[in-house]
CSV table of N, CA and C in Angstrom, one decimal:
chain,number,residue,atom,x,y,z
C,454,MET,N,88.5,116.8,144.2
C,454,MET,CA,89.2,117.8,143.3
C,454,MET,C,88.2,118.8,142.8
C,455,ASN,N,88.7,120.0,142.7
C,455,ASN,CA,87.8,121.1,142.3
C,455,ASN,C,87.8,121.1,140.7
C,456,ALA,N,86.9,121.9,140.2
C,456,ALA,CA,86.8,122.0,138.7
C,456,ALA,C,88.0,122.6,138.1
C,457,GLY,N,88.8,123.4,138.7
C,457,GLY,CA,90.0,124.0,138.2
C,457,GLY,C,91.1,123.0,137.9
C,458,VAL,N,91.2,122.1,138.9
C,458,VAL,CA,92.2,121.0,138.8
C,458,VAL,C,91.8,120.1,137.6
C,459,TRP,N,90.5,119.7,137.6
C,459,TRP,CA,90.1,118.8,136.5
C,459,TRP,C,90.3,119.5,135.1
C,460,LEU,N,90.0,120.7,135.0
C,460,LEU,CA,90.2,121.5,133.8
C,460,LEU,C,91.7,121.5,133.4
C,461,SER,N,92.5,121.7,134.4
C,461,SER,CA,94.0,121.7,134.1
C,461,SER,C,94.5,120.4,133.6
C,462,LEU,N,94.0,119.3,134.3
C,462,LEU,CA,94.4,117.9,133.8
C,462,LEU,C,93.9,117.7,132.4
C,463,LEU,N,92.6,118.1,132.1
C,463,LEU,CA,92.1,117.9,130.8
C,463,LEU,C,92.9,118.6,129.8
C,464,LEU,N,93.2,119.9,130.1
C,464,LEU,CA,94.0,120.7,129.2
C,464,LEU,C,95.4,120.0,128.9
C,465,LEU,N,96.0,119.5,130.0
C,465,LEU,CA,97.3,118.9,129.9
C,465,LEU,C,97.2,117.6,129.0
C,466,LEU,N,96.2,116.8,129.2
C,466,LEU,CA,96.0,115.7,128.3
C,466,LEU,C,95.8,116.0,126.9
C,467,LEU,N,95.0,117.1,126.6
C,467,LEU,CA,94.8,117.5,125.2
C,467,LEU,C,96.1,118.0,124.6
C,468,VAL,N,96.9,118.7,125.3
C,468,VAL,CA,98.2,119.2,124.8
C,468,VAL,C,99.1,118.0,124.5
C,469,LEU,N,99.2,117.0,125.4
C,469,LEU,CA,100.0,115.8,125.2
C,469,LEU,C,99.5,115.0,124.0
C,470,TRP,N,98.2,114.9,123.9
C,470,TRP,CA,97.6,114.1,122.7
C,470,TRP,C,98.0,114.9,121.4
C,471,GLY,N,97.9,116.2,121.4
C,471,GLY,CA,98.2,117.0,120.2
C,471,GLY,C,99.6,116.8,119.8
C,472,LEU,N,100.5,116.9,120.8
C,472,LEU,CA,102.0,116.7,120.5
C,472,LEU,C,102.2,115.3,119.9
C,473,SER,N,101.6,114.3,120.5
C,473,SER,CA,101.8,113.0,120.0
C,473,SER,C,101.3,112.8,118.6
C,474,SER,N,100.1,113.4,118.4
C,474,SER,CA,99.5,113.4,117.0
C,474,SER,C,100.4,114.1,116.0
C,475,PHE,N,101.0,115.2,116.4
C,475,PHE,CA,101.8,116.0,115.5
C,475,PHE,C,103.1,115.2,115.2
C,476,ARG,N,103.7,114.6,116.2
C,476,ARG,CA,104.9,113.7,115.9
C,476,ARG,C,104.6,112.6,115.0
C,477,ARG,N,103.5,111.9,115.2
C,477,ARG,CA,103.1,110.8,114.3
C,477,ARG,C,102.9,111.3,112.9
C,478,SER,N,102.2,112.4,112.7
C,478,SER,CA,101.9,112.9,111.4
C,478,SER,C,103.2,113.3,110.7
C,479,ARG,N,104.1,113.9,111.4
C,479,ARG,CA,105.4,114.3,110.9
C,479,ARG,C,106.2,113.1,110.4
C,480,SER,N,106.2,112.1,111.3
C,480,SER,CA,106.9,110.8,110.9
C,480,SER,C,106.3,110.2,109.7
C,481,GLN,N,104.9,110.2,109.6
C,481,GLN,CA,104.2,109.6,108.5
C,481,GLN,C,104.6,110.4,107.2
C,482,ARG,N,104.6,111.7,107.3
C,482,ARG,CA,105.0,112.5,106.1
C,482,ARG,C,106.4,112.2,105.7
C,483,ARG,N,107.3,112.1,106.6
C,483,ARG,CA,108.7,111.7,106.3
C,483,ARG,C,108.8,110.4,105.6
C,484,HIS,N,108.0,109.4,106.1
C,484,HIS,CA,108.0,108.1,105.5
C,484,HIS,C,107.5,108.2,104.0
C,485,ARG,N,106.4,108.9,103.8
C,485,ARG,CA,105.8,109.1,102.5
C,485,ARG,C,106.8,109.8,101.6
C,486,ARG,N,107.5,110.8,102.1
C,486,ARG,CA,108.5,111.5,101.3
C,486,ARG,C,109.6,110.5,100.9
C,487,TYR,N,110.1,109.7,101.8
C,487,TYR,CA,111.2,108.8,101.4
C,487,TYR,C,110.7,107.7,100.5
C,488,GLN,N,109.4,107.3,100.6
C,488,GLN,CA,108.9,106.3,99.7
C,488,GLN,C,108.8,106.9,98.3
C,489,ARG,N,108.4,108.2,98.2
C,489,ARG,CA,108.3,108.8,96.8
C,489,ARG,C,109.7,108.9,96.2
C,490,GLN,N,110.7,109.3,97.1
C,490,GLN,CA,112.1,109.4,96.6
C,490,GLN,C,112.6,108.0,96.2
C,491,ALA,N,112.2,107.0,96.9
C,491,ALA,CA,112.6,105.6,96.5
C,491,ALA,C,112.0,105.2,95.1
C,492,ASP,N,110.7,105.6,94.9
C,492,ASP,CA,110.1,105.3,93.6
C,492,ASP,C,110.8,106.0,92.5
C,493,ARG,N,111.2,107.3,92.7
C,493,ARG,CA,111.9,108.1,91.7
C,493,ARG,C,113.3,107.4,91.4
C,494,THR,N,113.9,107.0,92.5
C,494,THR,CA,115.3,106.4,92.4
C,494,THR,C,115.2,105.1,91.6
C,495,LEU,N,114.1,104.3,91.8
C,495,LEU,CA,114.0,103.0,91.1
C,495,LEU,C,113.7,103.3,89.6
C,496,VAL,N,113.1,104.4,89.3
C,496,VAL,CA,112.9,104.8,87.9
C,496,VAL,C,114.3,105.2,87.3
C,497,ARG,N,115.0,106.0,88.0
C,497,ARG,CA,116.3,106.5,87.6
C,497,ARG,C,117.4,105.5,87.4
C,498,LEU,N,117.4,104.5,88.2
C,498,LEU,CA,118.5,103.5,88.2
C,498,LEU,C,118.8,102.9,86.9
C,499,PRO,N,117.8,102.4,86.2
C,499,PRO,CA,118.1,101.7,84.9
C,499,PRO,C,118.6,102.7,83.8
C,500,GLN,N,118.4,104.0,84.0
C,500,GLN,CA,118.9,105.0,83.1
C,500,GLN,C,120.4,105.3,83.2
C,501,LEU,N,121.0,104.8,84.3
C,501,LEU,CA,122.4,105.0,84.4
C,501,LEU,C,123.2,104.1,83.5
C,502,ARG,N,124.4,104.5,83.1
C,502,ARG,CA,125.1,103.8,82.0
C,502,ARG,C,125.4,102.4,82.2
C,503,ASP,N,125.8,101.9,83.4
C,503,ASP,CA,126.1,100.5,83.7
C,503,ASP,C,125.9,100.1,85.1
C,504,ASP,N,126.2,98.9,85.4
C,504,ASP,CA,126.0,98.4,86.8
C,504,ASP,C,126.9,99.1,87.8
C,505,ALA,N,128.1,99.4,87.4
C,505,ALA,CA,129.1,100.1,88.3
C,505,ALA,C,128.5,101.4,88.7
C,506,ALA,N,128.0,102.2,87.7
C,506,ALA,CA,127.4,103.5,88.0
C,506,ALA,C,126.2,103.4,88.9
C,507,ARG,N,125.4,102.3,88.7
C,507,ARG,CA,124.3,102.1,89.5
C,507,ARG,C,124.7,101.9,91.0
C,508,LEU,N,125.7,101.1,91.2
C,508,LEU,CA,126.1,100.8,92.6
C,508,LEU,C,126.7,102.1,93.2
C,509,VAL,N,127.5,102.8,92.5
C,509,VAL,CA,128.0,104.1,93.0
C,509,VAL,C,126.9,105.0,93.4
C,510,TYR,N,125.9,105.1,92.6
C,510,TYR,CA,124.7,105.9,92.8
C,510,TYR,C,124.0,105.5,94.1
C,511,LEU,N,123.8,104.1,94.3
C,511,LEU,CA,123.1,103.6,95.5
C,511,LEU,C,123.9,103.9,96.7
C,512,ARG,N,125.3,104.0,96.6
C,512,ARG,CA,126.1,104.3,97.8
C,512,ARG,C,125.9,105.7,98.3
C,513,LYS,N,125.4,106.6,97.4
C,513,LYS,CA,125.3,108.0,97.8
C,513,LYS,C,123.9,108.4,98.2
C,514,ILE,N,122.9,107.6,98.0
C,514,ILE,CA,121.5,108.0,98.4
C,514,ILE,C,121.3,108.0,99.9
C,515,ASN,N,120.3,108.6,100.3
C,515,ASN,CA,119.9,108.6,101.7
C,515,ASN,C,119.7,107.2,102.2
C,516,PRO,N,120.2,106.8,103.3
C,516,PRO,CA,120.0,105.4,103.8
C,516,PRO,C,118.6,105.0,104.0
C,517,TYR,N,117.7,106.0,104.4
C,517,TYR,CA,116.3,105.7,104.6
C,517,TYR,C,115.6,105.5,103.2
C,518,VAL,N,116.0,106.2,102.2
C,518,VAL,CA,115.5,106.0,100.8
C,518,VAL,C,115.9,104.6,100.4
C,519,PHE,N,117.2,104.2,100.7
C,519,PHE,CA,117.7,102.9,100.3
C,519,PHE,C,116.8,101.8,100.9
C,520,GLU,N,116.5,101.9,102.2
C,520,GLU,CA,115.6,101.0,102.9
C,520,GLU,C,114.2,100.9,102.2
C,521,GLU,N,113.7,102.1,101.9
C,521,GLU,CA,112.3,102.1,101.2
C,521,GLU,C,112.4,101.5,99.8
C,522,MET,N,113.5,101.7,99.1
C,522,MET,CA,113.7,101.1,97.8
C,522,MET,C,113.6,99.6,97.9
C,523,LEU,N,114.3,99.0,98.9
C,523,LEU,CA,114.3,97.5,99.1
C,523,LEU,C,112.8,97.0,99.3
C,524,LEU,N,112.2,97.7,100.2
C,524,LEU,CA,110.8,97.3,100.6
C,524,LEU,C,109.9,97.4,99.4
C,525,THR,N,110.0,98.5,98.6
C,525,THR,CA,109.2,98.7,97.4
C,525,THR,C,109.5,97.7,96.4
C,526,ALA,N,110.8,97.3,96.2
C,526,ALA,CA,111.1,96.3,95.3
C,526,ALA,C,110.5,94.9,95.6
C,527,PHE,N,110.5,94.6,96.9
C,527,PHE,CA,109.9,93.3,97.3
C,527,PHE,C,108.4,93.4,97.1
C,528,ALA,N,107.8,94.5,97.4
C,528,ALA,CA,106.3,94.7,97.3
C,528,ALA,C,106.0,94.6,95.8
C,529,ARG,N,106.7,95.2,94.9
C,529,ARG,CA,106.4,95.1,93.5
C,529,ARG,C,106.5,93.7,92.9
C,530,GLN,N,107.3,92.8,93.6
C,530,GLN,CA,107.3,91.4,93.2
C,530,GLN,C,106.2,90.6,93.8
C,531,GLY,N,105.3,91.3,94.5
C,531,GLY,CA,104.1,90.6,95.0
C,531,GLY,C,104.3,90.1,96.4
C,532,TYR,N,105.4,90.4,97.1
C,532,TYR,CA,105.5,89.9,98.5
C,532,TYR,C,104.9,90.9,99.5
C,533,ARG,N,104.4,90.3,100.6
C,533,ARG,CA,103.9,91.1,101.6
C,533,ARG,C,105.1,91.7,102.4
C,534,ILE,N,105.0,93.0,102.7
C,534,ILE,CA,106.1,93.6,103.4
C,534,ILE,C,105.6,94.3,104.7
C,535,LYS,N,106.5,94.6,105.6
C,535,LYS,CA,106.1,95.4,106.7
C,535,LYS,C,107.2,96.5,106.9
C,536,ARG,N,106.7,97.7,106.9
C,536,ARG,CA,107.7,98.9,107.1
C,536,ARG,C,107.7,99.2,108.6
C,537,ASN,N,108.8,99.7,109.0
C,537,ASN,CA,108.9,100.1,110.4
C,537,ASN,C,108.2,101.4,110.6
C,538,VAL,N,107.8,101.6,111.9
C,538,VAL,CA,107.1,102.9,112.2
C,538,VAL,C,108.1,104.0,112.2
C,539,SER,N,109.4,103.7,112.6
C,539,SER,CA,110.4,104.8,112.6
C,539,SER,C,111.7,104.2,112.0
C,540,TYR,N,112.6,105.0,111.6
C,540,TYR,CA,113.8,104.6,111.0
C,540,TYR,C,114.9,104.3,112.0
C,541,SER,N,114.9,105.1,113.0
C,541,SER,CA,116.0,104.9,114.0
C,541,SER,C,115.4,104.1,115.2
C,542,GLY,N,116.2,103.4,115.9
C,542,GLY,CA,115.8,102.6,117.1
C,542,GLY,C,115.0,101.4,116.6
C,543,ASP,N,115.3,100.9,115.5
C,543,ASP,CA,114.6,99.8,114.9
C,543,ASP,C,115.1,98.4,115.4
C,544,GLY,N,116.1,98.4,116.2
C,544,GLY,CA,116.6,97.1,116.8
C,544,GLY,C,117.3,96.3,115.7
C,545,GLY,N,117.8,96.9,114.7
C,545,GLY,CA,118.5,96.2,113.6
C,545,GLY,C,117.6,95.6,112.5
C,546,ILE,N,116.4,95.9,112.6
C,546,ILE,CA,115.4,95.4,111.6
C,546,ILE,C,115.0,96.6,110.7
C,547,ASP,N,115.4,96.6,109.4
C,547,ASP,CA,115.0,97.8,108.6
C,547,ASP,C,113.7,97.5,107.8
C,548,GLY,N,113.1,96.4,108.0
C,548,GLY,CA,111.9,96.0,107.4
C,548,GLY,C,111.7,94.5,107.4
C,549,GLN,N,110.5,94.1,106.9
C,549,GLN,CA,110.3,92.6,106.9
C,549,GLN,C,109.5,92.3,105.6
C,550,VAL,N,109.8,91.1,105.2
C,550,VAL,CA,109.1,90.6,104.0
C,550,VAL,C,108.7,89.1,104.2
C,551,TRP,N,107.6,88.7,103.7
C,551,TRP,CA,107.1,87.3,103.8
C,551,TRP,C,107.2,86.7,102.4
C,552,ILE,N,108.0,85.6,102.3
C,552,ILE,CA,108.2,84.9,101.1
C,552,ILE,C,107.8,83.4,101.3
C,553,ASN,N,106.8,83.0,100.6
C,553,ASN,CA,106.2,81.6,100.8
C,553,ASN,C,105.9,81.4,102.2
C,554,ASP,N,105.2,82.4,102.8
C,554,ASP,CA,104.7,82.3,104.2
C,554,ASP,C,105.8,82.3,105.2
C,555,GLN,N,107.0,82.6,104.8
C,555,GLN,CA,108.2,82.6,105.8
C,555,GLN,C,108.6,84.0,106.0
C,556,ARG,N,108.8,84.4,107.2
C,556,ARG,CA,109.2,85.8,107.6
C,556,ARG,C,110.7,86.0,107.4
C,557,TRP,N,111.0,87.0,106.8
C,557,TRP,CA,112.4,87.4,106.6
C,557,TRP,C,112.6,88.8,107.1
C,558,LEU,N,113.7,89.0,107.9
C,558,LEU,CA,114.0,90.4,108.4
C,558,LEU,C,115.0,90.9,107.3
C,559,ILE,N,115.0,92.3,107.2
C,559,ILE,CA,115.9,92.9,106.3
C,559,ILE,C,116.8,93.9,107.0
C,560,GLN,N,118.1,93.7,106.8
C,560,GLN,CA,119.1,94.7,107.3
C,560,GLN,C,119.7,95.3,106.1
C,561,ALA,N,119.6,96.6,105.9
C,561,ALA,CA,120.1,97.4,104.8
C,561,ALA,C,121.3,98.2,105.2
C,562,LYS,N,122.4,98.1,104.4
C,562,LYS,CA,123.6,98.9,104.7
C,562,LYS,C,124.1,99.5,103.4
C,563,ARG,N,124.3,100.8,103.5
C,563,ARG,CA,125.0,101.4,102.4
C,563,ARG,C,126.4,101.6,102.7
C,564,TYR,N,127.3,100.8,102.1
C,564,TYR,CA,128.7,100.8,102.4
C,564,TYR,C,129.4,101.3,101.1
C,565,ALA,N,130.5,102.0,101.2
C,565,ALA,CA,131.3,102.3,100.1
C,565,ALA,C,132.5,101.4,100.1
C,566,SER,N,132.8,100.8,101.2
C,566,SER,CA,133.9,99.8,101.3
C,566,SER,C,133.4,98.5,101.8
C,567,CYS,N,134.2,97.7,102.5
C,567,CYS,CA,133.8,96.4,102.9
C,567,CYS,C,132.8,96.5,104.1
C,568,ILE,N,131.9,95.5,104.1
C,568,ILE,CA,130.9,95.5,105.2
C,568,ILE,C,131.7,95.0,106.5
C,569,GLN,N,131.1,95.4,107.6
C,569,GLN,CA,131.7,95.0,108.9
C,569,GLN,C,131.2,93.7,109.3
C,570,SER,N,132.1,92.7,109.7
C,570,SER,CA,131.6,91.4,110.1
C,570,SER,C,130.8,91.5,111.4
C,571,SER,N,131.0,92.5,112.2
C,571,SER,CA,130.2,92.6,113.4
C,571,SER,C,128.8,92.9,113.1
C,572,HIS,N,128.5,93.6,112.0
C,572,HIS,CA,127.1,93.8,111.6
C,572,HIS,C,126.5,92.5,111.2
C,573,VAL,N,127.2,91.7,110.5
C,573,VAL,CA,126.7,90.4,110.0
C,573,VAL,C,126.4,89.5,111.2
C,574,ARG,N,127.4,89.5,112.2
C,574,ARG,CA,127.2,88.6,113.4
C,574,ARG,C,126.0,89.1,114.2
C,575,ASP,N,125.9,90.4,114.4
C,575,ASP,CA,124.7,90.9,115.2
C,575,ASP,C,123.4,90.6,114.5
C,576,PHE,N,123.4,90.8,113.2
C,576,PHE,CA,122.1,90.5,112.5
C,576,PHE,C,121.8,89.0,112.6
C,577,GLY,N,122.9,88.1,112.5
C,577,GLY,CA,122.6,86.7,112.6
C,577,GLY,C,122.0,86.3,114.0
C,578,GLU,N,122.5,87.0,115.0
C,578,GLU,CA,122.0,86.7,116.4
C,578,GLU,C,120.5,87.2,116.4
C,579,LEU,N,120.2,88.3,115.8
C,579,LEU,CA,118.8,88.8,115.8
C,579,LEU,C,117.9,87.9,115.1
C,580,VAL,N,118.3,87.4,113.9
C,580,VAL,CA,117.5,86.5,113.1
C,580,VAL,C,117.3,85.2,113.9
C,581,ARG,N,118.3,84.7,114.5
C,581,ARG,CA,118.1,83.5,115.3
C,581,ARG,C,117.2,83.7,116.5
C,582,HIS,N,117.3,84.9,117.2
C,582,HIS,CA,116.4,85.2,118.3
C,582,HIS,C,115.0,85.3,117.8
C,583,GLU,N,114.7,85.9,116.6
C,583,GLU,CA,113.4,86.0,116.1
C,583,GLU,C,112.9,84.7,115.4
C,584,CYS,N,113.7,83.7,115.3
C,584,CYS,CA,113.3,82.4,114.8
C,584,CYS,C,112.8,82.6,113.3
C,585,CYS,N,113.5,83.3,112.5
C,585,CYS,CA,113.2,83.5,111.1
C,585,CYS,C,114.4,83.5,110.3
C,586,ARG,N,114.3,84.0,109.1
C,586,ARG,CA,115.5,84.2,108.2
C,586,ARG,C,115.7,85.6,108.0
C,587,GLY,N,116.8,86.0,107.3
C,587,GLY,CA,117.1,87.4,107.1
C,587,GLY,C,117.9,87.6,105.8
C,588,PHE,N,117.6,88.8,105.3
C,588,PHE,CA,118.4,89.3,104.1
C,588,PHE,C,119.3,90.4,104.6
C,589,PHE,N,120.6,90.2,104.4
C,589,PHE,CA,121.6,91.3,104.7
C,589,PHE,C,121.9,91.9,103.3
C,590,VAL,N,121.4,93.1,103.1
C,590,VAL,CA,121.5,93.8,101.8
C,590,VAL,C,122.5,95.0,102.0
C,591,HIS,N,123.5,95.0,101.0
C,591,HIS,CA,124.5,96.1,101.1
C,591,HIS,C,125.0,96.5,99.8
C,592,THR,N,125.6,97.7,99.7
C,592,THR,CA,126.1,98.2,98.5
C,592,THR,C,127.7,98.1,98.4
C,593,GLY,N,128.3,97.6,99.4
C,593,GLY,CA,129.8,97.6,99.5
C,593,GLY,C,130.4,96.3,99.0
C,594,ARG,N,131.5,96.0,99.5
C,594,ARG,CA,132.2,94.7,99.2
C,594,ARG,C,132.1,93.8,100.4
C,595,THR,N,132.2,92.5,100.1
C,595,THR,CA,132.1,91.5,101.2
C,595,THR,C,133.5,90.9,101.4
C,596,GLY,N,134.2,91.3,102.4
C,596,GLY,CA,135.5,90.8,102.7
C,596,GLY,C,135.5,89.4,103.2
C,597,GLU,N,136.7,88.9,103.4
C,597,GLU,CA,136.8,87.5,103.8
C,597,GLU,C,136.3,87.2,105.2
C,598,VAL,N,136.5,88.1,106.1
C,598,VAL,CA,136.0,87.9,107.5
C,598,VAL,C,134.5,88.0,107.5
C,599,SER,N,133.9,88.9,106.7
C,599,SER,CA,132.5,89.0,106.7
C,599,SER,C,131.9,87.7,106.0
C,600,ARG,N,132.6,87.2,105.0
C,600,ARG,CA,132.1,86.0,104.3
C,600,ARG,C,132.1,84.8,105.4
C,601,GLU,N,133.1,84.8,106.2
C,601,GLU,CA,133.1,83.7,107.3
C,601,GLU,C,131.9,83.9,108.2
C,602,ALA,N,131.6,85.2,108.6
C,602,ALA,CA,130.5,85.4,109.4
C,602,ALA,C,129.2,85.0,108.8
C,603,LEU,N,129.1,85.3,107.5
C,603,LEU,CA,127.9,84.8,106.7
C,603,LEU,C,127.8,83.3,106.6
C,604,PHE,N,128.9,82.7,106.5
C,604,PHE,CA,128.9,81.2,106.4
C,604,PHE,C,128.5,80.6,107.7
C,605,ALA,N,128.8,81.3,108.8
C,605,ALA,CA,128.5,80.8,110.2
C,605,ALA,C,127.0,81.1,110.5
C,606,ALA,N,126.3,81.8,109.6
C,606,ALA,CA,124.9,82.2,109.9
C,606,ALA,C,124.1,81.8,108.6
C,607,PRO,N,123.8,80.5,108.5
C,607,PRO,CA,123.1,80.0,107.3
C,607,PRO,C,121.7,80.6,107.1
C,608,GLU,N,121.1,81.2,108.2
C,608,GLU,CA,119.8,81.8,108.1
C,608,GLU,C,119.8,83.1,107.4
C,609,ILE,N,121.0,83.6,107.2
C,609,ILE,CA,121.1,84.9,106.5
C,609,ILE,C,121.5,84.7,105.0
C,610,THR,N,120.8,85.4,104.2
C,610,THR,CA,121.0,85.5,102.7
C,610,THR,C,121.6,86.8,102.4
C,611,LEU,N,122.7,86.8,101.7
C,611,LEU,CA,123.4,88.1,101.3
C,611,LEU,C,122.8,88.5,100.0
C,612,ILE,N,122.5,89.8,99.9
C,612,ILE,CA,122.0,90.4,98.6
C,612,ILE,C,122.9,91.7,98.4
C,613,SER,N,123.8,91.6,97.4
C,613,SER,CA,124.7,92.7,97.1
C,613,SER,C,125.0,92.6,95.6
C,614,GLY,N,125.7,93.7,95.1
C,614,GLY,CA,126.2,93.7,93.8
C,614,GLY,C,125.1,93.5,92.7
C,615,ASN,N,125.4,92.6,91.8
C,615,ASN,CA,124.4,92.3,90.7
C,615,ASN,C,123.1,91.7,91.2
C,616,ARG,N,123.2,91.0,92.3
C,616,ARG,CA,122.0,90.4,92.9
C,616,ARG,C,121.1,91.5,93.4
C,617,LEU,N,121.7,92.5,94.0
C,617,LEU,CA,120.9,93.7,94.5
C,617,LEU,C,120.3,94.4,93.3
C,618,LEU,N,121.1,94.6,92.3
C,618,LEU,CA,120.6,95.3,91.1
C,618,LEU,C,119.4,94.6,90.5
C,619,LYS,N,119.5,93.3,90.5
C,619,LYS,CA,118.4,92.5,89.9
C,619,LYS,C,117.1,92.6,90.8
C,620,LEU,N,117.3,92.6,92.1
C,620,LEU,CA,116.1,92.8,93.0
C,620,LEU,C,115.5,94.2,92.7
C,621,LEU,N,116.3,95.2,92.6
C,621,LEU,CA,115.7,96.5,92.4
C,621,LEU,C,115.1,96.8,91.1
C,622,SER,N,115.6,96.0,90.1
C,622,SER,CA,115.0,96.1,88.7
C,622,SER,C,113.8,95.3,88.5
C,623,GLY,N,113.5,94.4,89.5
C,623,GLY,CA,112.3,93.6,89.3
C,623,GLY,C,112.6,92.2,88.7
C,624,ASP,N,113.8,92.0,88.5
C,624,ASP,CA,114.3,90.7,87.9
C,624,ASP,C,114.2,89.6,89.0
C,625,THR,N,113.5,88.5,88.8
C,625,THR,CA,113.4,87.5,89.8
C,625,THR,C,114.7,86.7,90.0
C,626,GLY,N,115.7,86.9,89.1
C,626,GLY,CA,117.0,86.2,89.2
C,626,GLY,C,117.7,86.4,90.5
C,627,TRP,N,117.3,87.5,91.3
C,627,TRP,CA,118.0,87.7,92.6
C,627,TRP,C,117.8,86.6,93.5
C,628,GLN,N,116.8,85.8,93.3
C,628,GLN,CA,116.5,84.7,94.3
C,628,GLN,C,117.4,83.5,94.2
C,629,SER,N,118.4,83.5,93.4
C,629,SER,CA,119.3,82.4,93.3
C,629,SER,C,119.8,82.1,94.7
C,630,ARG,N,120.2,80.9,95.0
C,630,ARG,CA,120.5,80.4,96.4
C,630,ARG,C,121.9,80.7,96.9
C,631,GLU,N,122.7,81.2,96.1
C,631,GLU,CA,124.1,81.5,96.5
C,631,GLU,C,124.1,82.5,97.6
C,632,LYS,N,125.1,82.4,98.5
C,632,LYS,CA,125.3,83.3,99.6
C,632,LYS,C,126.0,84.6,99.2
């Protein structure tokens, strides 16, 4: 190969590396921005008038900020967490937390109405495939069909309503064993 071809290949590699680096840094900036918004939201939440207002507020925030809030809340309680590199294409895992050396997957859903039982079943399959436990965290209501799906997946722990608010406030009472 002549020098011109080598130079063209080198230039192409540098451009590709630069684009990759730009995408990574943009993604990292976005993650940091959502983490800052999650921090601000965690400060704002206790200032709202009551638990009903807090849940309504949580249903309206950016879904990625909601994910970051959960991970931040776990981290503030001293648990080791793992954030995803990207928010989409995460395979149903919105984050991970280790509690007593046990890995837990986190599935976060901002619902205004009832959760979908198919989401619970899919998450149950994922948790079984990963050989670990999981937290299904949501802001909506848990209908009867979804409760049945949760009952069929004992490796999943539901966090919603007052239990969710306790987690986000730093109250360790969220850890009660009820589904």
